[in-house]
XYZ file of C-alpha atoms in Angstrom:
642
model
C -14.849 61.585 36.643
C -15.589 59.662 33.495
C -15.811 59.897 29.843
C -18.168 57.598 28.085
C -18.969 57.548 23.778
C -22.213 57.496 22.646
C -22.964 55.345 19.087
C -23.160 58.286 16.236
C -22.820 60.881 18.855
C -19.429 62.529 20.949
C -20.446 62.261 24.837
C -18.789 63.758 27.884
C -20.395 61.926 31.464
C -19.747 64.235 34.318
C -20.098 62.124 37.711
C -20.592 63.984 40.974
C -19.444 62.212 44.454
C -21.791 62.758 47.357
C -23.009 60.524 50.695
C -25.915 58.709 52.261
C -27.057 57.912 56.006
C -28.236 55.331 57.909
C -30.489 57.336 60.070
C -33.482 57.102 58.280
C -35.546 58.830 60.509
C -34.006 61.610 59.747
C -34.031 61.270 56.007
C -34.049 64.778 54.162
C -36.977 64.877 51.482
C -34.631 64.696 48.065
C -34.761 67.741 46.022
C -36.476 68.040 42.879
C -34.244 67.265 39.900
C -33.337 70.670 37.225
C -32.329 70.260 33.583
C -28.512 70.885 32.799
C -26.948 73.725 30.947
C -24.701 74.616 28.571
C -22.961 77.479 28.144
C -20.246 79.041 25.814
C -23.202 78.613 23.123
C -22.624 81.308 20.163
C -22.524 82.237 16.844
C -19.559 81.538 15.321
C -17.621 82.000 11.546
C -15.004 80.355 10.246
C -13.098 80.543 6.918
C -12.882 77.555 4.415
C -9.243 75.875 4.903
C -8.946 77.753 8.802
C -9.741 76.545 11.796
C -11.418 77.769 15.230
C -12.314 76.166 18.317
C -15.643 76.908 20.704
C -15.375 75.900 24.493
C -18.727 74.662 25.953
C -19.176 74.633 29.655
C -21.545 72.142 31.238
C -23.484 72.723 34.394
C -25.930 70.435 36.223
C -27.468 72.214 39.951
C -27.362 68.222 41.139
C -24.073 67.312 40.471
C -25.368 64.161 38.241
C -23.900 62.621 35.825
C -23.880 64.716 32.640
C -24.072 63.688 28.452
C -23.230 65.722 26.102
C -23.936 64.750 22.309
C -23.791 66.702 18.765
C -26.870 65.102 16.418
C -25.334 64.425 12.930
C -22.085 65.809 13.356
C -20.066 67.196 10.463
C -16.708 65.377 9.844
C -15.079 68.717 9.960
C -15.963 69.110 13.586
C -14.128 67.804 16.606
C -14.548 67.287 19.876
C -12.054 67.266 22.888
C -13.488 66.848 26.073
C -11.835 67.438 29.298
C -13.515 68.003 33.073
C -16.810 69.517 32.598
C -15.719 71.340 29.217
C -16.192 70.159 25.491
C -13.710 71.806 23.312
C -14.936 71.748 19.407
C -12.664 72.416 16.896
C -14.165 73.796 13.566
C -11.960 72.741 10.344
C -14.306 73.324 7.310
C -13.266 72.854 3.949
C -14.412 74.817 0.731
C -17.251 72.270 0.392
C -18.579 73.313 3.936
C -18.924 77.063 2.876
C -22.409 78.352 3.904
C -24.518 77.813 7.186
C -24.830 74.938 9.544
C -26.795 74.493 12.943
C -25.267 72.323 14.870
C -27.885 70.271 17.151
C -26.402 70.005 20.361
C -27.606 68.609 23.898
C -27.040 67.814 27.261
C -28.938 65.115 29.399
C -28.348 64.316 33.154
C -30.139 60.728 32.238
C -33.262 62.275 32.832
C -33.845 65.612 32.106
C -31.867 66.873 28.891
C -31.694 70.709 27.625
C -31.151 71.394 23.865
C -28.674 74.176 22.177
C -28.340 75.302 18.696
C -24.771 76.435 17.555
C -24.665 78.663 14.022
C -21.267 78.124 12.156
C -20.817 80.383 9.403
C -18.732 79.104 6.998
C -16.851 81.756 4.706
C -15.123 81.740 1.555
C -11.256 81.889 1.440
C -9.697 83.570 -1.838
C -6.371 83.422 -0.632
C -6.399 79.638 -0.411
C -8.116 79.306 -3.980
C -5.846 76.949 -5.888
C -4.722 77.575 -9.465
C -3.390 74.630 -10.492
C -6.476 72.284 -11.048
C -6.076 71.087 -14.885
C -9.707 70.603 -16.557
C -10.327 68.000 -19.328
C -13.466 68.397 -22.089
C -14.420 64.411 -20.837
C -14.465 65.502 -17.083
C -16.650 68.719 -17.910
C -18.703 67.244 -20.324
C -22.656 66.923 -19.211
C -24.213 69.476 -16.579
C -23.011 71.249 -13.209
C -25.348 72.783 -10.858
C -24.852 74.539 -7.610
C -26.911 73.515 -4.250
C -29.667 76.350 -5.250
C -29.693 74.929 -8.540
C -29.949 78.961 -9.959
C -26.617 78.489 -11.659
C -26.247 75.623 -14.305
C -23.363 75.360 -16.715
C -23.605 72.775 -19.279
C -20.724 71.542 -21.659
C -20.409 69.302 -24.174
C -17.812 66.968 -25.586
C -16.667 69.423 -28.004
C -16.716 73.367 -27.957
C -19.958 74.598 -27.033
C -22.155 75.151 -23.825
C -25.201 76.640 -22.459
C -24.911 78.709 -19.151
C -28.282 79.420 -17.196
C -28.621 81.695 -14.419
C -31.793 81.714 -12.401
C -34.586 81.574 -15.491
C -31.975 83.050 -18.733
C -29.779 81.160 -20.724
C -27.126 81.529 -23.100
C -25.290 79.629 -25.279
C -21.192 79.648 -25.405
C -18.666 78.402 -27.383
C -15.269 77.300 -25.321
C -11.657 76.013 -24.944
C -9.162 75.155 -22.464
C -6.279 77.158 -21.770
C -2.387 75.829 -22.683
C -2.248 74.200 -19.102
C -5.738 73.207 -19.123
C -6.348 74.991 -16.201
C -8.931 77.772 -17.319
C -12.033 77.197 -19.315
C -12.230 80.664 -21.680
C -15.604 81.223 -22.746
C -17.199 83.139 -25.442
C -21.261 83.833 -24.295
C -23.458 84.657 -27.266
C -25.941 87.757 -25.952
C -28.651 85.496 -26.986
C -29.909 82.273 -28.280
C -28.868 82.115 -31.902
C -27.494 78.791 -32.495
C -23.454 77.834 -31.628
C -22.726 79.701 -35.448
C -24.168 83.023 -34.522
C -21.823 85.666 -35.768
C -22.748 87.962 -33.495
C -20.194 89.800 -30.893
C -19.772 87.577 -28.095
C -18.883 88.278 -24.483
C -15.834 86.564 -23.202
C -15.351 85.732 -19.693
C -13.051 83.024 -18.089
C -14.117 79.713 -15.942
C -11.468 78.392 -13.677
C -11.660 75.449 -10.842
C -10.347 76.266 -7.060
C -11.038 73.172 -5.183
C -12.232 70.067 -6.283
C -13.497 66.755 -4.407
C -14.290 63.103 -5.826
C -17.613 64.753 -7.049
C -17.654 68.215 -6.589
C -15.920 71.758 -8.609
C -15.570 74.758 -6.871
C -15.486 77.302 -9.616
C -15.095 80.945 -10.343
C -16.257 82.850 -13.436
C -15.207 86.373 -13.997
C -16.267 88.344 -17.543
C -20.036 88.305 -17.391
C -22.310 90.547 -15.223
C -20.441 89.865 -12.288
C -18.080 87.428 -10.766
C -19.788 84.371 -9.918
C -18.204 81.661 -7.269
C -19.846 77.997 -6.317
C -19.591 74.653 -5.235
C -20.873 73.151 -8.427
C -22.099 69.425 -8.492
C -22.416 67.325 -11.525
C -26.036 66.559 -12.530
C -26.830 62.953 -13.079
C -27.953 61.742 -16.750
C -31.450 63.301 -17.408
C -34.530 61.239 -17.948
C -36.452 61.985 -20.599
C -40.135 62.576 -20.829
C -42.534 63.874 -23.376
C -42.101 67.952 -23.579
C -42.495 70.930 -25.662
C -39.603 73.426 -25.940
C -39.233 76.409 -28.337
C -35.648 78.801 -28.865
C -35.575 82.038 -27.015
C -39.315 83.782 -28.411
C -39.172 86.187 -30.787
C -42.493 87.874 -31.854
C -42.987 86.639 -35.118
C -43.223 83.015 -34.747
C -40.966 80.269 -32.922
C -40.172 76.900 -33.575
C -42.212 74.531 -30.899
C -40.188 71.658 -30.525
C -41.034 68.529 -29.060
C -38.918 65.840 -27.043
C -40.013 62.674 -26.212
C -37.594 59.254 -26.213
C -38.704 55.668 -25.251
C -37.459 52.532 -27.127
C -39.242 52.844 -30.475
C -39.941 56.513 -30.846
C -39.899 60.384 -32.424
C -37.625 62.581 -30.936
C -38.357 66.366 -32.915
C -35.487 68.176 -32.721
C -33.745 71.732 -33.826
C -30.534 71.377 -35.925
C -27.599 73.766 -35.711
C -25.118 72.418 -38.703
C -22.459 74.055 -40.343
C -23.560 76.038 -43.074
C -27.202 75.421 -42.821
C -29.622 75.723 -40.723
C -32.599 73.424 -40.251
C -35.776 74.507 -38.451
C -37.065 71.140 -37.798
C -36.744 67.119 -37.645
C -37.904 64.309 -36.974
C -35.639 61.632 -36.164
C -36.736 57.814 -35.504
C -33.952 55.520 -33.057
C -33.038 53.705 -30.346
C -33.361 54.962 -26.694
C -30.239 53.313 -24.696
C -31.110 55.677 -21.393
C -28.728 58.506 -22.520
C -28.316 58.469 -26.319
C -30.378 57.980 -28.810
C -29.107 56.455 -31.805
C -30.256 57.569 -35.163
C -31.398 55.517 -37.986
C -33.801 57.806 -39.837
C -34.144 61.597 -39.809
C -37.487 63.598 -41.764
C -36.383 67.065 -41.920
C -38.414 69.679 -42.385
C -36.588 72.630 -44.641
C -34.857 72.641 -47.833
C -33.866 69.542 -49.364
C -31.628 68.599 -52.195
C -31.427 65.953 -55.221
C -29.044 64.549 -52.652
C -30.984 63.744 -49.781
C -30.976 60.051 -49.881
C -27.190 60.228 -49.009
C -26.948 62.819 -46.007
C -29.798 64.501 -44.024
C -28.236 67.830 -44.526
C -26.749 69.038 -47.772
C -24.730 72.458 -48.347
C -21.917 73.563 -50.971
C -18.697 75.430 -50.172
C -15.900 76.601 -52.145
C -12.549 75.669 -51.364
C -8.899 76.433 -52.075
C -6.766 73.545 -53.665
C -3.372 73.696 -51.723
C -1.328 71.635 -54.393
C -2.546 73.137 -58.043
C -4.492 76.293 -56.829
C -7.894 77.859 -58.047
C -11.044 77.472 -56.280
C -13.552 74.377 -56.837
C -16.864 74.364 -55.193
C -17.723 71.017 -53.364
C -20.956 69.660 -52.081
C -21.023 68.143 -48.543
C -23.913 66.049 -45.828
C -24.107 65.810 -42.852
C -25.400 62.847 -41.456
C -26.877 62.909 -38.084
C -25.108 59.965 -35.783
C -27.164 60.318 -32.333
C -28.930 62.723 -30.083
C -27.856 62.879 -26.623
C -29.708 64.915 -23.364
C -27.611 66.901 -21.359
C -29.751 68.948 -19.252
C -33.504 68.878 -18.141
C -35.162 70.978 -16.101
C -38.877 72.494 -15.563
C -37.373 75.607 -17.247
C -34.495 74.302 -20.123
C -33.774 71.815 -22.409
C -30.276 70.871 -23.807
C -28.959 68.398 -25.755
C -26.335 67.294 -28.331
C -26.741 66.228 -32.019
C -23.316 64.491 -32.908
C -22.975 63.988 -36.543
C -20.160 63.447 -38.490
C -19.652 64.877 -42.875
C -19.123 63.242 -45.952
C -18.100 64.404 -49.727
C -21.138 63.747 -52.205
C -19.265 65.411 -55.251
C -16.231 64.814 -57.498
C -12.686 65.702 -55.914
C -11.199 65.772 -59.472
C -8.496 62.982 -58.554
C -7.722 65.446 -55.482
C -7.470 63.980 -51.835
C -9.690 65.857 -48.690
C -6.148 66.825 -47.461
C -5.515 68.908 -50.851
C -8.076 71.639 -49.853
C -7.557 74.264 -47.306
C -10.440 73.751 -44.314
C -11.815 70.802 -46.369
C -10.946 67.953 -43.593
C -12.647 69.805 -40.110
C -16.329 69.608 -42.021
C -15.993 65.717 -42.214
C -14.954 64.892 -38.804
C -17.530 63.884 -35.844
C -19.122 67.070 -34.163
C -21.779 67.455 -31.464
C -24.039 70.958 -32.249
C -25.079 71.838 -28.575
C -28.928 72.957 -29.013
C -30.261 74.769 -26.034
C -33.930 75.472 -25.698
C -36.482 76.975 -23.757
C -39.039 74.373 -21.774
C -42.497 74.672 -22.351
C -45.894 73.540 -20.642
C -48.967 72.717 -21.931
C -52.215 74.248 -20.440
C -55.914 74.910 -20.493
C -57.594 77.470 -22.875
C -57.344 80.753 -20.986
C -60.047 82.484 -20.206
C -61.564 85.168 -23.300
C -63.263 87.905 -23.449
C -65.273 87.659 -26.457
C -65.330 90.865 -28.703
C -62.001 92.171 -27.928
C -59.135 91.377 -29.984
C -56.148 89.392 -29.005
C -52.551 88.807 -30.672
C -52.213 85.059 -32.074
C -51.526 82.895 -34.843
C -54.292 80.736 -35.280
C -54.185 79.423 -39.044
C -51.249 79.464 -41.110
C -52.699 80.225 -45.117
C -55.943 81.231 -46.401
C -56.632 81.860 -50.295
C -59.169 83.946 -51.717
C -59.711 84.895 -55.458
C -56.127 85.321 -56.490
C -54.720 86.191 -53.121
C -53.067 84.497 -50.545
C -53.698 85.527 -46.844
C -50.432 84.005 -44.925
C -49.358 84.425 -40.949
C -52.176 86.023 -39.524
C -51.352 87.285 -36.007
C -54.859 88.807 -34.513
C -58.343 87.243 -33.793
C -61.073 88.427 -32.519
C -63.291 85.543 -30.530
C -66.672 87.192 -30.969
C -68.650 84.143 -28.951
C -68.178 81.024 -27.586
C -68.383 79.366 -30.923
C -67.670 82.120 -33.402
C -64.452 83.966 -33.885
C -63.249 86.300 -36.729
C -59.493 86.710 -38.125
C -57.988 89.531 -39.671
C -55.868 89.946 -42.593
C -54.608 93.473 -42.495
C -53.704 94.600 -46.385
C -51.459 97.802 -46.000
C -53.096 99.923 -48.438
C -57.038 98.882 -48.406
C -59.271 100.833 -46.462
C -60.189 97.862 -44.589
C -58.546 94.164 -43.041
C -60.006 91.301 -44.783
C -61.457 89.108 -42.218
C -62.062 85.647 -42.201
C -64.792 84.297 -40.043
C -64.501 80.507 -38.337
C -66.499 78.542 -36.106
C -64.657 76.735 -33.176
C -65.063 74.859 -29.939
C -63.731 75.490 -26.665
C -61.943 71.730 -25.031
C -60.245 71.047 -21.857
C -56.701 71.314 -23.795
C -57.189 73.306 -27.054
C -59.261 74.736 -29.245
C -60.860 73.097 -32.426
C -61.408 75.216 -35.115
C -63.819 74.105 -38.299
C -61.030 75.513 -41.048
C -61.145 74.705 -44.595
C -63.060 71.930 -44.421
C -61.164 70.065 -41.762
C -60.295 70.597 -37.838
C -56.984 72.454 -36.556
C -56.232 72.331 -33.169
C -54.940 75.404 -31.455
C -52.770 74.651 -27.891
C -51.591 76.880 -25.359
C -48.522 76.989 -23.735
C -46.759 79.003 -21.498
C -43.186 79.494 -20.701
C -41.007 80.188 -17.771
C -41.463 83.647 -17.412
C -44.995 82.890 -17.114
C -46.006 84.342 -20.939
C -48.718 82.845 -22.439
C -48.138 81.224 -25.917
C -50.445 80.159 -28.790
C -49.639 77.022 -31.132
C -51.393 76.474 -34.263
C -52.275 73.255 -36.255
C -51.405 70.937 -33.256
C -53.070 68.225 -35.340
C -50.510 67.902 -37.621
C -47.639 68.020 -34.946
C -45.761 70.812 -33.395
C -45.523 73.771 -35.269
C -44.682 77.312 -34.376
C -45.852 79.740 -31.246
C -46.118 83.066 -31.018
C -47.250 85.206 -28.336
C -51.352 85.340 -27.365
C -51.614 88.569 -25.700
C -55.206 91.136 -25.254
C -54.605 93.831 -27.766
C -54.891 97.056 -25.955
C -56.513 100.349 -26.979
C -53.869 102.636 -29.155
C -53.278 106.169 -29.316
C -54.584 107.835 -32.531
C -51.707 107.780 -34.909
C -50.368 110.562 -36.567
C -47.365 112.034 -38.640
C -46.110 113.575 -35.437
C -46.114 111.534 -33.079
C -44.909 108.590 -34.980
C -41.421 110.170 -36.663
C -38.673 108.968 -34.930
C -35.879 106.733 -34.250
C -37.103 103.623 -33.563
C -35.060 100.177 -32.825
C -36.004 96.568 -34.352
C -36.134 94.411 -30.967
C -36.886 91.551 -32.831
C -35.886 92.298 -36.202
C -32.139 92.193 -36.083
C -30.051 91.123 -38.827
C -28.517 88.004 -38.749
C -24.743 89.545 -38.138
C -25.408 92.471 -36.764
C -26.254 93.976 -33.651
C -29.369 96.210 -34.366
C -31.372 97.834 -36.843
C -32.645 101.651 -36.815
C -35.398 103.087 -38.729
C -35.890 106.459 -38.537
C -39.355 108.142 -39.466
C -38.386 111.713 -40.959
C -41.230 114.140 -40.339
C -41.640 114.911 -43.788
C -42.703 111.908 -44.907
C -39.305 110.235 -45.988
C -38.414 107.523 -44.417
C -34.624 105.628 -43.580
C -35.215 102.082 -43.669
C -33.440 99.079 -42.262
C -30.530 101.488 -40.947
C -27.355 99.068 -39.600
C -25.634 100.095 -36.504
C -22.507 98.482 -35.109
C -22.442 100.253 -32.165
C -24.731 102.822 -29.807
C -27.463 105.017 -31.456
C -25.291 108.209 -31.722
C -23.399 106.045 -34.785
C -26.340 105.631 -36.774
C -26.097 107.835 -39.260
C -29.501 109.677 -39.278
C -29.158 111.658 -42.050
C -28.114 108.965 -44.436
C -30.258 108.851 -48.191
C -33.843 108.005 -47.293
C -35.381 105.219 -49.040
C -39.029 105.218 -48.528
C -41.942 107.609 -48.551
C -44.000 107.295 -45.298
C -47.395 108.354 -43.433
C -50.573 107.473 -41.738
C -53.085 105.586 -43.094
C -56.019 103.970 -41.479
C -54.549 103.663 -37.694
C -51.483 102.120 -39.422
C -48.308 103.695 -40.728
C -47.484 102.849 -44.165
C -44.194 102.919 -45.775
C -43.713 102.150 -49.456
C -39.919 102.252 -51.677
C -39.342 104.833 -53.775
C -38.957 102.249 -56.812
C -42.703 101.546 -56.381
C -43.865 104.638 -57.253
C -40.987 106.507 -59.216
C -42.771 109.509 -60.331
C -44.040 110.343 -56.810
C -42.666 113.732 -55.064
C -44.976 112.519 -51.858
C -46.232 109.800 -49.982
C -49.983 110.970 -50.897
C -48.833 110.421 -54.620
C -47.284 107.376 -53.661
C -49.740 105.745 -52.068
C -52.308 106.854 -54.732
C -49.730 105.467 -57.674
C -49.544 101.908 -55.591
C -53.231 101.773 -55.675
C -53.715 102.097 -58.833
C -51.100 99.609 -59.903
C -52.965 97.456 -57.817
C -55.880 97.688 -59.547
C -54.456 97.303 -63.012
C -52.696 93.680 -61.783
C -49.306 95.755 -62.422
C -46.193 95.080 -59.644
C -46.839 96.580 -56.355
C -44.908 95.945 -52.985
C -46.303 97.778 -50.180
C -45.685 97.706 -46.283
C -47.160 98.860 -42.858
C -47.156 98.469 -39.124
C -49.991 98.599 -37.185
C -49.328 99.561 -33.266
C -50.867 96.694 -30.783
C -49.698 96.771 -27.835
C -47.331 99.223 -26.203
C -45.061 98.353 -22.921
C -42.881 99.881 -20.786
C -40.006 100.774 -23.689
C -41.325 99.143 -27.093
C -44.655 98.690 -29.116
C -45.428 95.307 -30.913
C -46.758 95.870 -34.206
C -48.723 93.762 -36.677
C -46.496 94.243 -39.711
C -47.943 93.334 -43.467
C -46.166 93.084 -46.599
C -48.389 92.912 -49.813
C -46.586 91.587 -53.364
C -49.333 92.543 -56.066
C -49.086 91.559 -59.442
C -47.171 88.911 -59.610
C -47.277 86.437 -62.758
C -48.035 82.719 -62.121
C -46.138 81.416 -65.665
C -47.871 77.620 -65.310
C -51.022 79.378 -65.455
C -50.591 82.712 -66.761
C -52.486 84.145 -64.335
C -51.337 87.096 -61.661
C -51.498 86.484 -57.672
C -51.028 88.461 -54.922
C -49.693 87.630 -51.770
C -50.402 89.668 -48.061
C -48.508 88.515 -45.220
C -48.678 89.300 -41.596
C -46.354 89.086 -38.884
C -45.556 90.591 -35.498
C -42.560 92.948 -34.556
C -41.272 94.728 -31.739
C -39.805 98.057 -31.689
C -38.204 100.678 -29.177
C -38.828 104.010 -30.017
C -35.871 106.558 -29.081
């Protein structure tokens, strides 16, 4: 019997003795030769950090010499072979856990039979460590797990973005005292690392760690989540659109693209103030982008020329007391990507303050929360990935939701944010500007062409292109007045048919989806059905604490498929909304203040309705040219009915 290695491979050479004679005329016809087996082939499971051992029996009907090998084998598997058995002792670690087919096979030297062994490598809680310490510099960048479903990406500071399978929130973190938890605070949506609004808390902690890898285990969100989590390499950068989490009236469209000499449009998050837009001109090193000019598009100051981002705060003098109100920039340092994927985009804008007004002989020190505004701070901006495509295909008459043009003037009124078109042919489409108490939308006719990546529409004397996207849940998008760089998107859905409105079946309690306050949860409107309306209700909590019978504010009914709601300070003599609208009307007429507002149903799901809201400010009093203009704008909102 003897035992011989194979290169790359564990081999166990059985030898079988056996005679010969020198009669050959009586020389037996030799047998024809079988395959070998193997058996003791099974499933098997192990736990991580235990160990098991499978015996394999090997078999051959001619007594030859035998091989046995394992194809690739995993370091946490050994062999012991003895006789005509092959002992293999399983040993997996916590970076094993999941399922492995081991390739096995056994060859007389001529004939070889293969086998397939399933180990089933569990999870061990009970040998989860507790005592791996974390650092911000060894989590900062992006993990991933093998399915790549759960990302978790930190930066250098306190914030984060977590995405699991195609969502993703945005956090804001800290170690515990022995650095051994991560506790995180998960914002219920994208709203920028200084949304106020109630966060969930859950808590990150490592249980096994390798030279590369983090085993991890999050408890606090929807459910517990454990994985082997690998750190993602540095992302390369291409050109690619990306917008915040969509909300129905319009969304930023962003646009990253790095090389050497080039734009990089960004969204700023910065203390205090909040940018919708920039433009920011560096250069690309591979993983940062250094800054030396940022165009930002939003409100500006006499200051600009000093900081990129200018806001005022009052602070507390320590030493003397009283209150003085100082002006601060920020100036953006560098832009660095953290995380890229066909689906996300995050990266960090690290930028550090300054002090553009007068301390009054005072030092930074001698004002309470003065100092943490000028330090160096990365604002973690997370974003949805977006991808360019063809024109869909239209059905020309019906109407569809989508911002095509931005402004369009007409006597002494301005048209702004239309959100429906109807493409009545192949060259001819018509937009409407609904005006809440007309009998009738103004509409706006335009000629356009249909191109292989957008549409080209003959506006005010010039061309706007019009792009489609579409985003990872699959949603079409609509992009206006590509021509002058990335703008805004909002949703380009077919407008279905609507029920015929009325005063009953409208009153109700309806929730704004996407027309939350900034630091609150929700807003309630409820539709009395006799014509009173409470408007812009706040609720903290569940539906049963809004207060439904709190003091109406607005007089409300059908009018014209749309429901029409209009303050009680517009039309103070008014018992009624037929008086009230009537009242509005004629102040219209006479160029006198009037403020008037309606929602037109759209499109109805599964639990809300998107409506075309319009707000119309009549009357008001240009003082350069002492003349009056009126104002109609449109926009699109989302509410749930209860």
């Amino acid at each position: 019997m003897k035992h011989s290695l194979l290169c790359s491979a564990i081999a166990l050479s059985l030898f079988g003795c056996g005679g010969s004679s020198s009669d050959s005329e009586n020389t037996p016809s030799q047998p024809q030769n079988t395959a070998p087996s193997l058996s003791g082939v099974a499933n098997n499971t192990v736990k991580a950090l235990q160990s098991t051992t499978v015996t394999l029996e090997m078999s051959d009907n001619e007594s030859d010499a035998l091989t046995f090998t394992i194809e690739d084998k995993p370091q946490w598997v050994t062999v012991d072979l003895s006789e005509n058995t092959a002992a293999l002792t399983l040993a997996p670690g916590f970076f094993d856990i999941g399922s492995h087919e081991l390739a096995l096979n056994v060859s007389d030297g001529e004939l070889s039979q293969a086998y397939s062994l399933t180990v089933e490598v569990d999870d061990n809680p009970e040998q989860w460590r507790d005592d791996i310490s974390l650092s911000r510099a060894e989590l900062r960048g992006a993990w991933s797990n093998s399915a790549n479903d759960f990302n978790i990406v930190f930066n250098g500071y306190d914030a984060g973005a977590l995405i699991i399978d195609d969502t993703m929130k945005q956090f804001d973190y800290e170690l515990n005292n022995s650095a051994t938890a991560v506790n995180l605070a998960v914002d219920p949506a994208l709203c920028g690392p200084y949304c106020e609004r109630e966060q969930q808390t859950a808590t990150l902690r490592a249980v096994a760690e390798s030279d590369s890898q983090l085993r991890i285990h999050v408890e606090g969100l929807e459910q517990n989540y454990t994985f082997n989590m690998a750190k993602r390499s540095a992302p390369s950068v291409e050109k690619a659109y990306s917008t915040d989490e969509l909300v129905l009236g319009s969304s930023f469209l962003g646009q990253l693209e790095i090389n050497t000499e080039s734009n990089l449009e960004a969204k700023f998050y910065l203390p205090n103030q909040y940018y919708k837009s920039a433009g920011i001109v560096g250069t690309y090193d591979g993983e940062i982008l250094d800054v030396n000019e940022v165009i930002i598009n939003g409100p500006l100051s006499y200051y600009s020329d000093k900081a990129d981002v200018i806001f005022s705060q009052h602070f507390y003098k320590k030493t003397s007391g009283g209150i003085k109100e100082i002006t601060l920039g920020r100036n953006v340092n560098y832009v660095e990507p953290l995380f890229i994927d066909d689906n996300f985009i995050v990266y960090d804008i690290v930028h550090s303050g300054e002090v553009l007004s007068s301390l009054d002989g005072h030092s930074v020190d001698d004002f309470d929360g003065l100092a943490p505004l000028l330090t160096d701070y990365a604002s973690l901006s997370a974003q949805y990935r977006l991808n360019q495509v063809a024109p869909p295909a239209l059905s020309f008459g019906d109407k569809y939701i989508g911002r095509l043009v931005g402004e369009h003037i007409i006597n002494d009124t301005v048209f702004l944010k239309a959100v429906e078109v109807i493409f009545d042919t192949a060259t001819e489409l018509t937009i409407p500007f609904t005006v809440p108490h007309a009998e009738e939308p103004y509409e706006l006719p335009i000629t356009y062409e249909i191109g292989p990546n957008q549409l080209t529409l003959n506006y005010q004397e010039s061309e706007v292109e019009v792009a489609f996207f579409q985003n990872h849940k699959g949603d079409t998008l609509i992009a206006s007045d590509m021509s002058q760089g990335p703008k805004w998107v909002t949703p380009f859905i077919a407008i279905q048919e609507q029920q015929p409105l009325s005063v009953q079946s409208f009153a109700g309690v309806y929730e704004h989806i996407t027309d939350a306050y900034y630091k609150s949860d929700v807003f309630y409107s409820v539709f009395h059905s006799d014509g009173t309306l409470g408007y812009r209700l706040l609720a903290d909590g569940p539906l049963d604490e809004v207060e439904l019978s709190e003091e109406t504010t607005h007089f409300w009914g059908v009018h014209d498929s749309r429901v029409v709601f209009i303050e009680y300070d517009s039309c103070s003599q008014a018992t009624n909304f037929a008086e009230c609208l009537s009242l509005v009307k004629r102040a219209d007429a006479d160029n006198l203040f009037t403020y008037v507002q309606s929602l037109t149903p759209l499109s109805t799901g599964a639990e809300s309705t998107i409506f075309n809201y319009s707000s119309y400010y009549g009357g008001w009093t240009n003082s350069e040219s002492d003349s009056v203009s009126n104002t109609a704008v449109n926009s699109l909102r989302q509410l749930k009915k209860h």
